Coordinates of C-alpha atoms and ligand atoms in Angstrom, one line a residue:
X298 CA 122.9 254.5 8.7
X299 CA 123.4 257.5 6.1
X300 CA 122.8 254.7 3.4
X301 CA 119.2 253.4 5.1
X302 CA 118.2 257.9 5.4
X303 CA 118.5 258.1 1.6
X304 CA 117.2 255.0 0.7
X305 CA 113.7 255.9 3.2
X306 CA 114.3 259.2 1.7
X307 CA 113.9 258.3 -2.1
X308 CA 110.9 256.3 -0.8
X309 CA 109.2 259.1 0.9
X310 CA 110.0 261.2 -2.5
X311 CA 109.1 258.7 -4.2
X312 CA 105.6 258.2 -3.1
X313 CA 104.9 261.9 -2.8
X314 CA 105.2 261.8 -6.9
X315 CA 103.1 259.3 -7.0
X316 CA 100.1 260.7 -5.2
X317 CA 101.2 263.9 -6.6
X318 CA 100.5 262.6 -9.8
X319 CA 97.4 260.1 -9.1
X320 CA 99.5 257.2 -10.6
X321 CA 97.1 254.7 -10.0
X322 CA 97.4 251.7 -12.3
X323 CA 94.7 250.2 -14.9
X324 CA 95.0 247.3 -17.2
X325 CA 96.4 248.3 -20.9
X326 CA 93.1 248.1 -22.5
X327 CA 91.1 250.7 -20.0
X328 CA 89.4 253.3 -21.4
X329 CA 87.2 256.4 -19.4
X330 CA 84.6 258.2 -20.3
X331 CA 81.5 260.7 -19.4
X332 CA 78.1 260.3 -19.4
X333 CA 74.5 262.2 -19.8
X334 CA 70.8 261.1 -20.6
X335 CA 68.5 262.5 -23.1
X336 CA 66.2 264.4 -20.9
X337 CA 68.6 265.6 -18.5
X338 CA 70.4 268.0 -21.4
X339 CA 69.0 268.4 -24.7
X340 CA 65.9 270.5 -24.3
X341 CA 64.1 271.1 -27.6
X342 CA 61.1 269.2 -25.9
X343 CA 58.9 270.3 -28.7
X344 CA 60.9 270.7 -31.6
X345 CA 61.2 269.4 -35.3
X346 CA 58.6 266.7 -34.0
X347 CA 59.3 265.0 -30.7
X348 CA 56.3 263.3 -29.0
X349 CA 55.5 264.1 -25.2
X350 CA 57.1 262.1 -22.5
X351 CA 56.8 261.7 -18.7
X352 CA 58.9 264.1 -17.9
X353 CA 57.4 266.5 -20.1
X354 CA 54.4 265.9 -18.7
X355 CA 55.3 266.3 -14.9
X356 CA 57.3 268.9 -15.3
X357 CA 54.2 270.8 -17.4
X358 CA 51.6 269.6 -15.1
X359 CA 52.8 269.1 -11.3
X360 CA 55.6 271.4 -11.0
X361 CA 55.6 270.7 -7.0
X362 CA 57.1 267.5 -8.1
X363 CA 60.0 269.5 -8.9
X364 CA 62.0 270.6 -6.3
X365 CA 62.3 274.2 -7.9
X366 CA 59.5 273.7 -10.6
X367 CA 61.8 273.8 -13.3
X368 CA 61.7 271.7 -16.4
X369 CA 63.8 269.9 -19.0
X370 CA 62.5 272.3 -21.7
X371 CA 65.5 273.4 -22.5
X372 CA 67.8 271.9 -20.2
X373 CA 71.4 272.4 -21.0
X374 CA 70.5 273.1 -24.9
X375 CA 72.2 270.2 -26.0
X376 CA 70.0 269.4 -29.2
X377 CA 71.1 272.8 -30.6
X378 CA 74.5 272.9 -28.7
X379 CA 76.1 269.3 -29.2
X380 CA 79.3 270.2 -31.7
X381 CA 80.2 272.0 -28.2
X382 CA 79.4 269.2 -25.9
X383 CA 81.9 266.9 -28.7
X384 CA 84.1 269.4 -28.5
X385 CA 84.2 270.1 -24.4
X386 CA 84.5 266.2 -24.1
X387 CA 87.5 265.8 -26.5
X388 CA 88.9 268.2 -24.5
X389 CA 89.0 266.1 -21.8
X390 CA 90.8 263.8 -23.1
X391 CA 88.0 260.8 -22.8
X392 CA 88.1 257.6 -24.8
X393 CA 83.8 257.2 -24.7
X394 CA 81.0 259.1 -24.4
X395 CA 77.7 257.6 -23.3
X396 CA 74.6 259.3 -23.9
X397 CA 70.7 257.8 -24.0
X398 CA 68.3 258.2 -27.0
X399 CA 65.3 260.1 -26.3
X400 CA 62.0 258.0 -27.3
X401 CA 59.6 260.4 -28.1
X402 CA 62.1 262.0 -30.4
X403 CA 62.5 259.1 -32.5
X404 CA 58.8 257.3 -32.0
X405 CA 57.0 260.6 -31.0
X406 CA 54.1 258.6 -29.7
X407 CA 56.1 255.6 -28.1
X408 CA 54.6 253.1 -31.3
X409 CA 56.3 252.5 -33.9
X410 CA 53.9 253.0 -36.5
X411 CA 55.1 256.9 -36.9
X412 CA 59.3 257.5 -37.4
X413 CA 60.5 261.2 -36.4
X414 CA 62.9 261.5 -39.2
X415 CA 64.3 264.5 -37.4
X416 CA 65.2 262.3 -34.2
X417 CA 67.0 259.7 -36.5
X418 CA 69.0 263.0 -38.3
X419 CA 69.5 264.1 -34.8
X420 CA 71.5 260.9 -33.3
X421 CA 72.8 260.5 -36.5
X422 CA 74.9 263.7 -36.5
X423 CA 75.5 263.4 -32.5
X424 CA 77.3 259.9 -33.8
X425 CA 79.2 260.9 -36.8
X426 CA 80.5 264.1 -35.3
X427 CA 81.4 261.5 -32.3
X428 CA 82.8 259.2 -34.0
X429 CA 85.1 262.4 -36.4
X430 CA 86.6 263.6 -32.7
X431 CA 87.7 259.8 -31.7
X432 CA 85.0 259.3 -29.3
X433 CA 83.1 255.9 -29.1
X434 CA 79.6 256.5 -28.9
X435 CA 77.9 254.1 -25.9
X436 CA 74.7 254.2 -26.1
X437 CA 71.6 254.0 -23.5
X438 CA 68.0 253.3 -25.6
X439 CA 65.9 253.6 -22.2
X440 CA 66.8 256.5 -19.7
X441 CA 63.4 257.3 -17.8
X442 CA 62.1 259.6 -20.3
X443 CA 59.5 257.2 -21.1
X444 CA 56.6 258.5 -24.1
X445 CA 53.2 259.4 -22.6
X446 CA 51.6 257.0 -23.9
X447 CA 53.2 254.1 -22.8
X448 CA 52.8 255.4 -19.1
X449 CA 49.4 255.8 -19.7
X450 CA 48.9 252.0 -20.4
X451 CA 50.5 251.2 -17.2
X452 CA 54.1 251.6 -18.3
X453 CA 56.7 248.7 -16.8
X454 CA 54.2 246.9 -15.1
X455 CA 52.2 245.9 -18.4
X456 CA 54.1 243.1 -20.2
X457 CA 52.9 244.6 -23.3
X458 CA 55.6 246.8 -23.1
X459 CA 58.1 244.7 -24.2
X460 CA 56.5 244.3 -27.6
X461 CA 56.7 248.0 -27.4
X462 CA 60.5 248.5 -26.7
X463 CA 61.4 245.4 -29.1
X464 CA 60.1 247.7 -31.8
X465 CA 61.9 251.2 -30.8
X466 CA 65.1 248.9 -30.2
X467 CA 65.2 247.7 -33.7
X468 CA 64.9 250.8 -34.9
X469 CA 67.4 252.3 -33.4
X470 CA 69.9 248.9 -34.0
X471 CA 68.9 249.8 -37.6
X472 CA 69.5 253.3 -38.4
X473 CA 72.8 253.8 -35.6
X474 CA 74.0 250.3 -35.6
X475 CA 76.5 250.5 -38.2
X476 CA 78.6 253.2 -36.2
X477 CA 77.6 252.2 -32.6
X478 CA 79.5 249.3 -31.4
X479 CA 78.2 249.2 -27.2
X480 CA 74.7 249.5 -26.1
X481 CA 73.0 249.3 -23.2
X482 CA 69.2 248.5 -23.1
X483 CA 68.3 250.1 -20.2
X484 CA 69.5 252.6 -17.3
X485 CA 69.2 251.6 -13.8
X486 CA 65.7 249.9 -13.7
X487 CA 66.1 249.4 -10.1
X488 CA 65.8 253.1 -10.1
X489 CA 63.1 253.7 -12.3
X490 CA 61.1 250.8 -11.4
X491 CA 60.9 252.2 -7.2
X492 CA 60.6 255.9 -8.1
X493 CA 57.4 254.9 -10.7
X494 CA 55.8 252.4 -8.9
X495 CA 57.0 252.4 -4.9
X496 CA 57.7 256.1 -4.0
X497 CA 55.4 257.7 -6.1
X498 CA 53.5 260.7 -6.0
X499 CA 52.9 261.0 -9.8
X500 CA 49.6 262.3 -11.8
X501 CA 49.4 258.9 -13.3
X502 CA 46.7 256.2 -12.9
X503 CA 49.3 253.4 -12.6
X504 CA 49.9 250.4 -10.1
X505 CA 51.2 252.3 -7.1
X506 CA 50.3 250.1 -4.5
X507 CA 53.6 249.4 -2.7
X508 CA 55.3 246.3 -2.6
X509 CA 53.8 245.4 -6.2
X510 CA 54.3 247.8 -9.0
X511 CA 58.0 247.5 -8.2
X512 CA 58.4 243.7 -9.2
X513 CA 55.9 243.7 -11.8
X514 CA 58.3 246.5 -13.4
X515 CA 61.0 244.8 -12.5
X516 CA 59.5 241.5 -14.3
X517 CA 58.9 243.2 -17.5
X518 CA 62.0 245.5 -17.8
X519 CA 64.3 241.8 -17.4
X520 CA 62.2 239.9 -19.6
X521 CA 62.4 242.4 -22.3
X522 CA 66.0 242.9 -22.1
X523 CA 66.9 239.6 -22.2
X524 CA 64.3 239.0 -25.5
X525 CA 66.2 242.2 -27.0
X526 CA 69.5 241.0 -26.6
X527 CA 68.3 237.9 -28.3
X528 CA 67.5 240.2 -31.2
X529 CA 70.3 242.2 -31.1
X530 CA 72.5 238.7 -31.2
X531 CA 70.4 236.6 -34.3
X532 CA 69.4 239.4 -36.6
X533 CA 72.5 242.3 -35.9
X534 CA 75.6 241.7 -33.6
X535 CA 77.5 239.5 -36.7
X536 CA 76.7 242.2 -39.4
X537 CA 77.1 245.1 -36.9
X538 CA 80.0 243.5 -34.4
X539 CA 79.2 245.2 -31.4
X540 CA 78.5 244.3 -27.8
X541 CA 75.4 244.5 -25.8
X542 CA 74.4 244.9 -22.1
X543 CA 72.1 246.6 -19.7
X544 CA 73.2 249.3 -16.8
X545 CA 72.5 248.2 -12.7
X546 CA 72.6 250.2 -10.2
X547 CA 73.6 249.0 -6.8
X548 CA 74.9 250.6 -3.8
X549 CA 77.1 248.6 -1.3
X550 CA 75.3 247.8 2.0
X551 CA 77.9 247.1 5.4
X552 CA 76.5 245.5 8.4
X553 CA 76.3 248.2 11.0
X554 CA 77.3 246.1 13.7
X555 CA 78.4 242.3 13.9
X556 CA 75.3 241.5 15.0
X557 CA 74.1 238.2 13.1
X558 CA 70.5 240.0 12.4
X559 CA 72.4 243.1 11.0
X560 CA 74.7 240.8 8.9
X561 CA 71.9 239.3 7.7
X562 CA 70.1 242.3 6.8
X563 CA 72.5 243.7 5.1
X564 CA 73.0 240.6 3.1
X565 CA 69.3 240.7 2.1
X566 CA 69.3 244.9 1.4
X567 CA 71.9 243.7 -1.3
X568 CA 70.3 241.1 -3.1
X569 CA 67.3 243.0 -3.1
X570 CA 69.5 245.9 -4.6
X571 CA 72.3 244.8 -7.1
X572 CA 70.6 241.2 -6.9
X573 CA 67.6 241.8 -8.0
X574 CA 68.9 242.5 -11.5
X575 CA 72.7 240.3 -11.8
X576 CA 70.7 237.5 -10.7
X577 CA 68.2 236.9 -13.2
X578 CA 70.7 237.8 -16.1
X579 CA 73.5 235.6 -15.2
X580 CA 71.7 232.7 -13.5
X581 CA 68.3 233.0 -15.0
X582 CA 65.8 234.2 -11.9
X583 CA 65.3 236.2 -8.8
X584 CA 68.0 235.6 -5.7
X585 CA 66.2 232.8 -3.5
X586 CA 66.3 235.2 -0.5
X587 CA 63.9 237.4 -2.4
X588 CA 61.8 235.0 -3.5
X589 CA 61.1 233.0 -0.3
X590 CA 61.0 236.1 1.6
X591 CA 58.6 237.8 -0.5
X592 CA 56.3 234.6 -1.1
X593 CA 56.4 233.9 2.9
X594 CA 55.3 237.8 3.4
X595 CA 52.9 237.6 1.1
X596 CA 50.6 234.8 2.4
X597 CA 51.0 236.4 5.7
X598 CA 49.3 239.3 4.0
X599 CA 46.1 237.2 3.0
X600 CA 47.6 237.2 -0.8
X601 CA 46.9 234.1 -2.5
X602 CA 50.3 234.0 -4.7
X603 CA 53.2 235.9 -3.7
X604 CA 54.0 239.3 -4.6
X605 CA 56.5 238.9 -6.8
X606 CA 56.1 237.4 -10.5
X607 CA 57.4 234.0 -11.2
X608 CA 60.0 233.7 -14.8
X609 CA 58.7 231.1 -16.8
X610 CA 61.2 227.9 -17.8
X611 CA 61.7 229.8 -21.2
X612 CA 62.2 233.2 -19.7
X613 CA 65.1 231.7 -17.6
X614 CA 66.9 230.4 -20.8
X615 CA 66.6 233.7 -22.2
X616 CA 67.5 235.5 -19.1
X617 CA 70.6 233.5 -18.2
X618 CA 73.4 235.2 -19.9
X619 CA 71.6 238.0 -21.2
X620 CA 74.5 240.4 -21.7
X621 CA 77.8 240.7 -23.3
X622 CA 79.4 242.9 -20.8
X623 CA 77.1 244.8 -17.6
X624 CA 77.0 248.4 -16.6
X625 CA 77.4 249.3 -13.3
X626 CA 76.1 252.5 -12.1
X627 CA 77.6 252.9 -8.2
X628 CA 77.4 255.9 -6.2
X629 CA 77.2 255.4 -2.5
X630 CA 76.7 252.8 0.4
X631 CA 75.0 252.4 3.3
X632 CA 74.7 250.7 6.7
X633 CA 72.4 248.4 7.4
X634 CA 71.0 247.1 10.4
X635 CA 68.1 244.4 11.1
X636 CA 64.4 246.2 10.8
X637 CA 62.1 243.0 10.2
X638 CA 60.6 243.6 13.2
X639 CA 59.6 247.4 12.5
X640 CA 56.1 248.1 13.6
X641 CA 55.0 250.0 10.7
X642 CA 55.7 247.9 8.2
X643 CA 53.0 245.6 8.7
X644 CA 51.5 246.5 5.1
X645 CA 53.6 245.0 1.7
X646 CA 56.1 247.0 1.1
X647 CA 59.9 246.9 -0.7
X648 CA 61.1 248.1 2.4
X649 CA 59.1 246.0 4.6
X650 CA 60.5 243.1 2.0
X651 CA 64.2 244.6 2.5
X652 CA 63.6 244.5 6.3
X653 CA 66.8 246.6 7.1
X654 CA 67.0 250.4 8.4
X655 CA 69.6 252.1 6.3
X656 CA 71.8 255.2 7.4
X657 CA 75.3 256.9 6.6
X658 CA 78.2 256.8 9.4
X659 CA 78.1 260.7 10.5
X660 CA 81.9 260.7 9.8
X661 CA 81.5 259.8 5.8
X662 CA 82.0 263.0 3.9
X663 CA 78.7 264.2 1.8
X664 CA 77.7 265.6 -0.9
X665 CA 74.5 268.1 -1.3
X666 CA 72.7 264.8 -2.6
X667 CA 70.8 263.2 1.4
X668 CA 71.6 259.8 -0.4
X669 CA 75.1 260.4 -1.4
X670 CA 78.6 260.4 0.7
X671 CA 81.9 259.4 0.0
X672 CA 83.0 255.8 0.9
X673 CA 85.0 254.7 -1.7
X674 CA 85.7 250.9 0.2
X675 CA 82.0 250.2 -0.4
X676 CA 82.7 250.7 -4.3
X677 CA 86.1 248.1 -3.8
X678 CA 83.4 245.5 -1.7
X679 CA 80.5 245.9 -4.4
X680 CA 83.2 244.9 -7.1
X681 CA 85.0 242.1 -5.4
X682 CA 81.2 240.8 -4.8
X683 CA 80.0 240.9 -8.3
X684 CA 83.1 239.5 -9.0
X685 CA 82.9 236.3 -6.3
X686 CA 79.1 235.8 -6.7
X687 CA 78.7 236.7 -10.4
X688 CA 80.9 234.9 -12.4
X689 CA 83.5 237.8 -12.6
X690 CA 81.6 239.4 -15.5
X691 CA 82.9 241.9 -17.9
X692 CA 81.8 245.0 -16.1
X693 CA 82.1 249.1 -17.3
X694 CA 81.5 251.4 -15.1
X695 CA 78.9 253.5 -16.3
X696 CA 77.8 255.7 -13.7
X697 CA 79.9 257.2 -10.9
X698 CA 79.9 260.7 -9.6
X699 CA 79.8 263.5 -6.7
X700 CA 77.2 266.3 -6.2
X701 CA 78.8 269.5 -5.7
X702 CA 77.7 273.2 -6.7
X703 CA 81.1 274.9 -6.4
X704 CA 83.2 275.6 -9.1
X705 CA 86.5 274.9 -6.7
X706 CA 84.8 271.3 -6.0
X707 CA 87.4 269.7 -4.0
X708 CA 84.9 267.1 -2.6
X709 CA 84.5 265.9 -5.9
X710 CA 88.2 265.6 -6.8
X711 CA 88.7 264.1 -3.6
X712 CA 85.3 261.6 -4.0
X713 CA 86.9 260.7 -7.7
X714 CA 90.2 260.0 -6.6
X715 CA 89.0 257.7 -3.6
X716 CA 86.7 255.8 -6.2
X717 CA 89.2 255.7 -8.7
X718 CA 91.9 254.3 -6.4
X719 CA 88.9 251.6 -5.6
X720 CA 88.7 250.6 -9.0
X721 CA 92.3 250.1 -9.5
X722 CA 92.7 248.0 -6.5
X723 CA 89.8 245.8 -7.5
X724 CA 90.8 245.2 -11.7
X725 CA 94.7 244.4 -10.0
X726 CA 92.5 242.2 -7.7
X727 CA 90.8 240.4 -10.8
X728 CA 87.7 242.6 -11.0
X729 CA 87.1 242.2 -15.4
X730 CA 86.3 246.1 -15.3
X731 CA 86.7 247.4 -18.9
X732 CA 86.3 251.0 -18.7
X733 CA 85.1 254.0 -16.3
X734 CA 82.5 256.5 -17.2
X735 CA 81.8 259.0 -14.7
X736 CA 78.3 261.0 -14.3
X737 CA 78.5 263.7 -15.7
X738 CA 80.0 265.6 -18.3
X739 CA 78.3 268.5 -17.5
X740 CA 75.4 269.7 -15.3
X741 CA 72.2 269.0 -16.3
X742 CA 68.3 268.4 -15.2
X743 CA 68.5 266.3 -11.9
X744 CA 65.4 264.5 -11.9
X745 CA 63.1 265.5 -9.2
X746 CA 65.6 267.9 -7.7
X747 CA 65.4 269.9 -11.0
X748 CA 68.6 272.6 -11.5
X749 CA 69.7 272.7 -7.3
X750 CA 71.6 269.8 -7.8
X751 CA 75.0 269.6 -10.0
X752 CA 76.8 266.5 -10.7
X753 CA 79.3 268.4 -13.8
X754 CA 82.6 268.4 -14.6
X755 CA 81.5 271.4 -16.3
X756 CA 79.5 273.9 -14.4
X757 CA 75.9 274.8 -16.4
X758 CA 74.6 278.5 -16.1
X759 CA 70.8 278.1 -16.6
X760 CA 69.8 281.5 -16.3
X761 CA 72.1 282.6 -19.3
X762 CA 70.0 281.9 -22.7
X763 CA 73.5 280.3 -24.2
X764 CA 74.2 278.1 -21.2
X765 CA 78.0 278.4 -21.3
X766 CA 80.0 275.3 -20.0
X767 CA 82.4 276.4 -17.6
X768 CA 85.2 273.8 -16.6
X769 CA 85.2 273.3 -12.6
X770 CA 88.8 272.1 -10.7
X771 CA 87.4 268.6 -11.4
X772 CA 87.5 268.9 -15.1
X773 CA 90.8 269.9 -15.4
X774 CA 92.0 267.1 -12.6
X775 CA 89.9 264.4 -14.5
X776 CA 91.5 265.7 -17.6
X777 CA 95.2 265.5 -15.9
X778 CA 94.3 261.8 -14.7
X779 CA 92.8 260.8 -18.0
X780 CA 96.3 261.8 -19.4
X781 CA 98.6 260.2 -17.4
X782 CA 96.4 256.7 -17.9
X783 CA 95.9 257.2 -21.4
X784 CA 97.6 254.3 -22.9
X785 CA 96.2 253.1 -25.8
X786 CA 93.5 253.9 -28.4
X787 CA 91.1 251.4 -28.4
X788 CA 88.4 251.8 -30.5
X789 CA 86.2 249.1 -28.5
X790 CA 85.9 249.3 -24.9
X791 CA 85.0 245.9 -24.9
X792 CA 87.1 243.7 -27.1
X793 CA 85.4 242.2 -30.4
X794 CA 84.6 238.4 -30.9
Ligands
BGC1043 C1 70.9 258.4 -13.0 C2 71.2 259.8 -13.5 C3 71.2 260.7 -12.4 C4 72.3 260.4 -11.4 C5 72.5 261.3 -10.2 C6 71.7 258.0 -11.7 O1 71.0 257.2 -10.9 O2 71.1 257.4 -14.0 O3 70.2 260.0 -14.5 O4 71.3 262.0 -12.8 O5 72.0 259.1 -10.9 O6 71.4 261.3 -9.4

């Protein structure tokens, strides 16, 4: 009897050290990271020769955009201030760091008939002063910031685009490729493609009739990636070696009740989510659901062709495969139950399309983001699905994160934890995840909700002229769980050919 106490005592010990000390395992060759985007912290909007882009320009022109009518101007400082930012990241303890290039610094007016030689110099000391602290640089060439321009031609939804962004991306393969090893083409054009073209309220004459802009964007933005990883492969990836994808966003989306017409609409809210984008890069087009959906709405509408574009025979070759490992930027879920019968959506729409009514379960804990709540099983079910219906694909994470203000921002250490534990389960499950990168090193210029939102390690003071980085609890328990998994140093998160 005395024997079986201590043996369920060293258990119950046991296990207490454990969570005490968030041993959760990862495969040998996993490597974490942080991430920003161009806009969101470097400022200098003006400076040493960098072109306008959108968010320049909404920021500068309609501020009510804005949720407090700020702007990116100078952001977190980071053009002036990025030894720091190196330095504040190797201090966490992080194998990567993944930033995006800003555009209109290197092509000030989107074409690439003008060079900023200051933007090359820029990303060119950001790099080497990466690469001297140990840090692999991943790279993003599209994160929203798109040149003015370029919007003003109709941006994603006009194919000439991808001429365009061929150009800029061949630039940047050529002056950064020989020290950047991961790229990623584009972040989340799910995201960029409904905020530009489906939600908008935006000064700019472009496509916003709903239901349409969205998959014209969407159209482009695959079409080009594919054609640039075809460049990226013949004319750079043997002399350069390194590995090239494109970053998703998808949430997870959970029946709300067993009901077959929720189960079903939950099933479509995720092909037209994370579908919409794996699809046409692994198998070479749109998810059937979408398209027979979309092209059976449409005639109902009186259109004479359905909404969404068709890929042509040679844009499915291209497509199909398009990526040597994908990013996957996951931050929530939600469930879904059946709305095709919602009275209001009788005109096109992507939600009308969808056909599902999403909400949070009141008992999920949230953040100060309305989209955003803690439910770290969705992340495990996303993964296990990319994993079933995708062909297991290499996968990094390369968004993941919590909005908090506090300094003492236990919902975050608690979100990171829960997500973290998620991941582990699903890479012991099979899951080919490489590496996590988790959003973001420090706060920065949230989009539409300007400075009131905070998704940082490190805590921002934008009202002080030197924006001092202040470590929150989460820094310094990523920084503990970074160290305890550290166990090799890799210098490619994913493995060379
Ligand atoms: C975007 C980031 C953004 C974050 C938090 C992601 O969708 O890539 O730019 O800051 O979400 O909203």
């Amino acid at each position: 009897m005395e024997k079986i106490f201590q043996k369920f005592l060293f258990i119950f010990i046991f296990t207490k050290f454990i969570s005490a000390y968030e041993i959760t395992p990862f495969p040998q060759d996993f490597l974490f990271g942080v991430a920003t985007a161009s806009y969101q912290i470097e400022g200098a909007w003006n400076i040493n020769g960098k072109g306008e882009n959108i968010w320049d320009y909404y920021s500068h022109y309609s501020p009510s955009m804005i949720k407090d009518g700020s702007t990116g101007d100078v952001a977190c400082d980071s053009y002036n201030k990025f030894k720091d930012d190196v330095q504040i990241i190797k201090d966490l303890g992080v194998h990567i760091y993944r930033f995006s290039l800003s555009w209109s610094r290197i092509l000030p007016t989107g074409f690439a008939n003008e060079i900023n030689h200051d933007g090359i110099r820029y990303y060119n000391d950001l790099i080497n002063e990466l690469i001297a602290n140990d840090i692999i640089p991943v790279v993003t060439i599209f994160h929203w910031d798109l040149p003015l321009p370029l919007m003003a031609i109709g941006g994603w939804t006009n194919p000439l685009m991808t001429k365009y962004y061929m150009e800029y991306a061949n630039i940047t393969f050529h002056y950064f490729g020989d020290r950047v090893q991961h790229w990623l083409t584009m972040n989340e054009p799910m995201s960029f493609c409904t905020d530009t073209f489906e939600n908008a309220q935006q000064p700019f004459n472009v496509p916003q009739i709903k239901g349409i802009g969205i998959y014209l964007c969407a159209h482009t933005v695959l079409r080009t990636h594919a054609l640039v990883y075809k460049m990226y492969k013949n004319e750079y990836q043997e002399k350069q070696k390194g590995k090239i994808g494109i970053a998703i966003d998808s949430r997870w989306y959970e029946p709300k009740t067993n009901k077959t017409e929720d189960i079903e609409a939950a099933t479509r809210a995720l092909e037209f989510d994370c579908g919409m984008y794996f699809n046409p890069i692994v198998y070479g087009d749109f998810p059937e659901i979408m398209k027979t959906r979309i092209e059976n709405l449409s005639r109902s509408e009186n259109f004479s062709i359905s909404r969404l574009p068709e890929f042509t025979k040679d844009d499915k070759e291209l497509l199909q495969g398009s990526y040597d490992f994908i990013g996957l930027n996951h931050y929530s879920t939600w469930l879904v139950s059946d709305g095709s019968s919602k009275t209001n959506w009788r005109t096109p729409s992507y939600a009308r399309d969808v056909g599902g009514i999403m909400e949070a379960d009141p008992k999920w804990p949230n953040s100060t983001m309305s989209w955003l709540y803690d439910v770290p099983w969705g992340f495990y079910k996303l993964l296990t699905h990319i994993r079933d219906r995708y062909k297991n694909p290499i996968i990094v994470i390369t968004e993941n994160g919590f909005a908090q203000l506090e300094i003492q921002d236990k919902k975050r250490i608690h979100y990171l934890k829960g997500y973290l534990k998620s991941l582990s389960k699903a890479t012991q499950d099979g899951c080919n995840v490489k590496g996590y990168i988790t959003w973001s090193v420090m706060d920065n210029f949230e989009w539409f909700e300007g400075f009131t939102q905070r998704f940082g390690l490190y805590y921002v003071n934008f009202t002080d002229p030197s924006r001092p980085r202040i470590p929150r609890s989460s820094a310094k328990w990523f920084k503990k769980f970074v160290h305890t998994h550290l166990k090799n140093n890799n210098k490619f998160l994913v493995v060379q050919v």
